[in-house]
């Protein structure tokens, strides 16, 4: 039996029309990140952002996969809370981060959990709920880049970023 | 466009006659079994397709080499180089000199012809079992525009693969991924689209916002992904053709880890509120949202079973990350992972038989597979950081990304068989991460 079935398939492909994507010159980071572009003022001025970041300390660190606050963290956060009580014109965004030793989705959730731990503590110290936002970067924004515990310990952090554009 | 299709179908029918008198007589088909991992690849010959007119000459060589590369890339087949061929195929309809192909031990022979008519490329091919001197299946013809040449090669390769393995192929497919550039502490990310083999890369976003974990809709026309363009992570839906995008439904909190349901009507994702990530299902059309988990633990990385009835996800409700399965309606979940270490990013195979995952154990990362009840765990890879498996359309291959350690560490996309063989790097113009494989294109 002659078997001459010919299967034909017409394939029509629409080329995907893409408009050229504008290339932005990257800043320190696309998002807020840890780098604050605003003037931070004089570190000797206790109302300045520089004082908040450097004298009080804008970040707390965590152990692997944990979001509990150790005594060092609590000391820093007490200082942050006192500063916020003195400087009522500011709100903050707490940015939670993870080290690279975790999967992407889990680290996003972990960063959120760490940011929330800091938020909860600041609120418990009398800061109004609506002055403290949270954000997670997961493992997307390491500040230290080696692949050992020396760097990982610095990357497992929650950074309290003072919002300078309140009301805008 | 439909009219165009039909016209071409008729024209092609009228002019084409491919006859095989012995295709039906075959009793023991040439077949390669891919379930156990192939140690000795099947040798094949794919002489350069015959250019049937002058305009076809510029396509014939590349068309043939792309399809040969598809087959060789599976690890199941080995190409016998052109230089070793005794016979030259100069006429698609001339009788095959089987003795010449047998002499060089080509078990399978692929012959083909290319014809260009205006902007149309017409490709014909036949597959032969050299040792039994029979055709394997009917001759096939594909018609498309000339700029779709690679897709036609992939279609031919899919047909050959299917006839020789008994499985559907995976070559005519795409991968959406994250293209990465820049130093580790200032990494720029873009949403990118490529053919499964790394060709035809297109960037869908610029570097102004972090973008993460894109996934295709079932018809590959839409992509769901996480973007920071509003300042915090939100799940966006993008049309691949128009690049129009929108936030999917109402997302009052940080949202991430989205994935489509098999019918494309729903998306599952994590929403993190007050530091607690839970899994939600969102209707694509209406944005209507339903909460599926409510544990105080991290519940994330959900993935549907191919029949749409179950969801596999990861949770640290028992301490570390483990893999759980629940009904698509939510409710109680059953833990299925039981080995040492932590398990994340579970993805249900399109065949329904296995779940791929990332495993972290003793400071190493692995891509692995297990049965859907958690039994028969098998680790396929090991490195400093292997993460995020995605299944080939036929459920036989996984892509994932591997990140190297250290200050200059960076991610690349790899593929590996479900048997653990044939680990290959997928070449991309930049660093690449978070690959997600489409289904076979239509």
PDB file of C-alpha atoms in Angstrom, chain A residues 1-19 21-24 26-31 65 100-106 108-110 112-113 116 119-120 129 134-143 145-147 152, chain B residues 1 4-5 9 18 20 138 140-144 148 151 155 184-190 193 202-204 206 208-210 212 215 228 231-233 240-241 243 254 256-257 272 274-275 298 314 316 321 342 345 365 384-385 387 401 405-407 434:
ATOM      1  CA  UNK A   1       0.000   0.000   0.000  1.00  0.00           C
ATOM      2  CA  UNK A   2       1.360   3.325  -0.981  1.00  0.00           C
ATOM      3  CA  UNK A   3       1.335   5.531   2.024  1.00  0.00           C
ATOM      4  CA  UNK A   4       1.735   9.047   0.822  1.00  0.00           C
ATOM      5  CA  UNK A   5       0.132  11.064   3.531  1.00  0.00           C
ATOM      6  CA  UNK A   6       1.823  14.366   3.681  1.00  0.00           C
ATOM      7  CA  UNK A   7       1.515  16.326   6.828  1.00  0.00           C
ATOM      8  CA  UNK A   8       1.870  19.990   6.411  1.00  0.00           C
ATOM      9  CA  UNK A   9       2.106  22.545   9.037  1.00  0.00           C
ATOM     10  CA  UNK A  10       2.134  26.202   8.307  1.00  0.00           C
ATOM     11  CA  UNK A  11       4.125  28.056  10.837  1.00  0.00           C
ATOM     12  CA  UNK A  12       3.627  31.712  11.014  1.00  0.00           C
ATOM     13  CA  UNK A  13       5.701  33.578  13.406  1.00  0.00           C
ATOM     14  CA  UNK A  14       4.973  37.051  14.469  1.00  0.00           C
ATOM     15  CA  UNK A  15       8.219  38.668  15.319  1.00  0.00           C
ATOM     16  CA  UNK A  16       7.962  40.160  18.710  1.00  0.00           C
ATOM     17  CA  UNK A  17       7.873  43.868  18.269  1.00  0.00           C
ATOM     18  CA  UNK A  18      10.015  45.413  20.871  1.00  0.00           C
ATOM     19  CA  UNK A  19      10.534  49.066  21.228  1.00  0.00           C
ATOM     20  CA  UNK A  21      14.358  49.920  25.860  1.00  0.00           C
ATOM     21  CA  UNK A  22      15.851  53.139  27.094  1.00  0.00           C
ATOM     22  CA  UNK A  23      19.050  52.479  28.953  1.00  0.00           C
ATOM     23  CA  UNK A  24      19.207  54.364  32.174  1.00  0.00           C
ATOM     24  CA  UNK A  26      22.495  53.170  36.794  1.00  0.00           C
ATOM     25  CA  UNK A  27      22.877  55.046  40.019  1.00  0.00           C
ATOM     26  CA  UNK A  28      24.235  53.384  43.092  1.00  0.00           C
ATOM     27  CA  UNK A  29      21.110  51.259  42.933  1.00  0.00           C
ATOM     28  CA  UNK A  30      17.945  51.438  40.927  1.00  0.00           C
ATOM     29  CA  UNK A  31      15.875  51.600  44.053  1.00  0.00           C
ATOM     30  CA  UNK A  65      17.775  32.218  58.578  1.00  0.00           C
ATOM     31  CA  UNK A 100      23.309  34.724  49.184  1.00  0.00           C
ATOM     32  CA  UNK A 101      23.036  31.323  50.880  1.00  0.00           C
ATOM     33  CA  UNK A 102      19.346  30.887  50.240  1.00  0.00           C
ATOM     34  CA  UNK A 103      16.835  30.601  47.429  1.00  0.00           C
ATOM     35  CA  UNK A 104      15.493  33.798  45.908  1.00  0.00           C
ATOM     36  CA  UNK A 105      11.872  33.542  47.014  1.00  0.00           C
ATOM     37  CA  UNK A 106      12.692  32.392  50.519  1.00  0.00           C
ATOM     38  CA  UNK A 108      12.558  37.765  49.858  1.00  0.00           C
ATOM     39  CA  UNK A 109      10.243  36.402  52.531  1.00  0.00           C
ATOM     40  CA  UNK A 110      13.080  36.310  55.069  1.00  0.00           C
ATOM     41  CA  UNK A 112      10.427  40.924  54.890  1.00  0.00           C
ATOM     42  CA  UNK A 113      10.379  39.016  58.165  1.00  0.00           C
ATOM     43  CA  UNK A 116       9.039  43.392  60.214  1.00  0.00           C
ATOM     44  CA  UNK A 119       9.299  47.538  62.662  1.00  0.00           C
ATOM     45  CA  UNK A 120       7.583  45.710  65.503  1.00  0.00           C
ATOM     46  CA  UNK A 129       2.851  52.493  63.191  1.00  0.00           C
ATOM     47  CA  UNK A 134       9.012  47.879  55.532  1.00  0.00           C
ATOM     48  CA  UNK A 135      10.588  46.586  52.367  1.00  0.00           C
ATOM     49  CA  UNK A 136      12.464  43.444  51.422  1.00  0.00           C
ATOM     50  CA  UNK A 137      15.368  43.077  49.030  1.00  0.00           C
ATOM     51  CA  UNK A 138      16.006  39.403  49.710  1.00  0.00           C
ATOM     52  CA  UNK A 139      19.493  38.620  48.421  1.00  0.00           C
ATOM     53  CA  UNK A 140      19.330  41.255  45.689  1.00  0.00           C
ATOM     54  CA  UNK A 141      21.400  43.964  47.361  1.00  0.00           C
ATOM     55  CA  UNK A 142      24.513  42.623  49.085  1.00  0.00           C
ATOM     56  CA  UNK A 143      26.874  45.264  50.461  1.00  0.00           C
ATOM     57  CA  UNK A 145      30.590  40.559  48.023  1.00  0.00           C
ATOM     58  CA  UNK A 146      32.854  37.794  49.240  1.00  0.00           C
ATOM     59  CA  UNK A 147      31.373  34.325  49.667  1.00  0.00           C
ATOM     60  CA  UNK A 152      27.387  37.035  54.718  1.00  0.00           C
TER      61      UNK A 152
ATOM     62  CA  UNK B   1      -3.263  35.734   8.985  1.00  0.00           C
ATOM     63  CA  UNK B   4      -2.640  33.327   4.618  1.00  0.00           C
ATOM     64  CA  UNK B   5      -2.260  29.988   6.385  1.00  0.00           C
ATOM     65  CA  UNK B   9      -1.645  24.877   3.014  1.00  0.00           C
ATOM     66  CA  UNK B  18       6.293  12.499  -0.742  1.00  0.00           C
ATOM     67  CA  UNK B  20       7.014   6.029   1.112  1.00  0.00           C
ATOM     68  CA  UNK B 138       6.001  10.295   6.738  1.00  0.00           C
ATOM     69  CA  UNK B 140       6.980  16.425   6.621  1.00  0.00           C
ATOM     70  CA  UNK B 141       6.896  19.884   5.174  1.00  0.00           C
ATOM     71  CA  UNK B 142       6.994  23.165   7.051  1.00  0.00           C
ATOM     72  CA  UNK B 143       6.236  26.560   5.631  1.00  0.00           C
ATOM     73  CA  UNK B 144       7.078  29.826   7.330  1.00  0.00           C
ATOM     74  CA  UNK B 148      11.652  31.947  11.214  1.00  0.00           C
ATOM     75  CA  UNK B 151      12.064  27.691  14.403  1.00  0.00           C
ATOM     76  CA  UNK B 155      10.360  21.808  14.357  1.00  0.00           C
ATOM     77  CA  UNK B 184      27.895  41.835  42.440  1.00  0.00           C
ATOM     78  CA  UNK B 185      27.113  44.825  44.679  1.00  0.00           C
ATOM     79  CA  UNK B 186      25.514  46.793  41.855  1.00  0.00           C
ATOM     80  CA  UNK B 187      23.856  44.171  39.705  1.00  0.00           C
ATOM     81  CA  UNK B 188      21.549  45.390  36.949  1.00  0.00           C
ATOM     82  CA  UNK B 189      18.693  43.106  35.965  1.00  0.00           C
ATOM     83  CA  UNK B 190      16.519  42.947  32.878  1.00  0.00           C
ATOM     84  CA  UNK B 193      13.473  36.256  26.265  1.00  0.00           C
ATOM     85  CA  UNK B 202      15.377  40.059  23.378  1.00  0.00           C
ATOM     86  CA  UNK B 203      15.226  42.366  26.371  1.00  0.00           C
ATOM     87  CA  UNK B 204      11.761  43.211  27.619  1.00  0.00           C
ATOM     88  CA  UNK B 206      15.439  48.176  31.015  1.00  0.00           C
ATOM     89  CA  UNK B 208      15.833  50.805  36.047  1.00  0.00           C
ATOM     90  CA  UNK B 209      14.069  48.331  38.369  1.00  0.00           C
ATOM     91  CA  UNK B 210      14.957  44.998  39.898  1.00  0.00           C
ATOM     92  CA  UNK B 212      12.860  38.641  39.351  1.00  0.00           C
ATOM     93  CA  UNK B 215       7.206  32.700  34.318  1.00  0.00           C
ATOM     94  CA  UNK B 228      10.394  46.777  42.014  1.00  0.00           C
ATOM     95  CA  UNK B 231       9.502  50.852  44.862  1.00  0.00           C
ATOM     96  CA  UNK B 232       8.631  47.549  46.476  1.00  0.00           C
ATOM     97  CA  UNK B 233       8.170  44.066  45.030  1.00  0.00           C
ATOM     98  CA  UNK B 240       5.186  39.591  25.238  1.00  0.00           C
ATOM     99  CA  UNK B 241       4.048  41.106  21.942  1.00  0.00           C
ATOM    100  CA  UNK B 243       5.199  44.787  26.212  1.00  0.00           C
ATOM    101  CA  UNK B 254       4.966  42.866  49.048  1.00  0.00           C
ATOM    102  CA  UNK B 256       6.558  37.726  44.707  1.00  0.00           C
ATOM    103  CA  UNK B 257       6.985  34.133  43.469  1.00  0.00           C
ATOM    104  CA  UNK B 272       4.012  39.171  52.655  1.00  0.00           C
ATOM    105  CA  UNK B 274       3.664  42.116  58.633  1.00  0.00           C
ATOM    106  CA  UNK B 275       6.595  39.862  57.852  1.00  0.00           C
ATOM    107  CA  UNK B 298       7.038  31.575  55.352  1.00  0.00           C
ATOM    108  CA  UNK B 314       7.825  25.474  50.267  1.00  0.00           C
ATOM    109  CA  UNK B 316       9.457  26.720  57.012  1.00  0.00           C
ATOM    110  CA  UNK B 321      12.394  25.106  54.383  1.00  0.00           C
ATOM    111  CA  UNK B 342      16.503  22.446  53.305  1.00  0.00           C
ATOM    112  CA  UNK B 345      11.537  26.208  44.757  1.00  0.00           C
ATOM    113  CA  UNK B 365      23.190  23.625  46.589  1.00  0.00           C
ATOM    114  CA  UNK B 384      28.240  26.486  45.431  1.00  0.00           C
ATOM    115  CA  UNK B 385      24.817  27.704  44.304  1.00  0.00           C
ATOM    116  CA  UNK B 387      18.908  27.181  42.072  1.00  0.00           C
ATOM    117  CA  UNK B 401      20.970  28.729  37.174  1.00  0.00           C
ATOM    118  CA  UNK B 405      31.288  31.988  44.513  1.00  0.00           C
ATOM    119  CA  UNK B 406      33.339  34.983  45.497  1.00  0.00           C
ATOM    120  CA  UNK B 407      33.552  38.694  44.767  1.00  0.00           C
ATOM    121  CA  UNK B 434      15.799  32.609  36.963  1.00  0.00           C
TER     122      UNK B 434
END
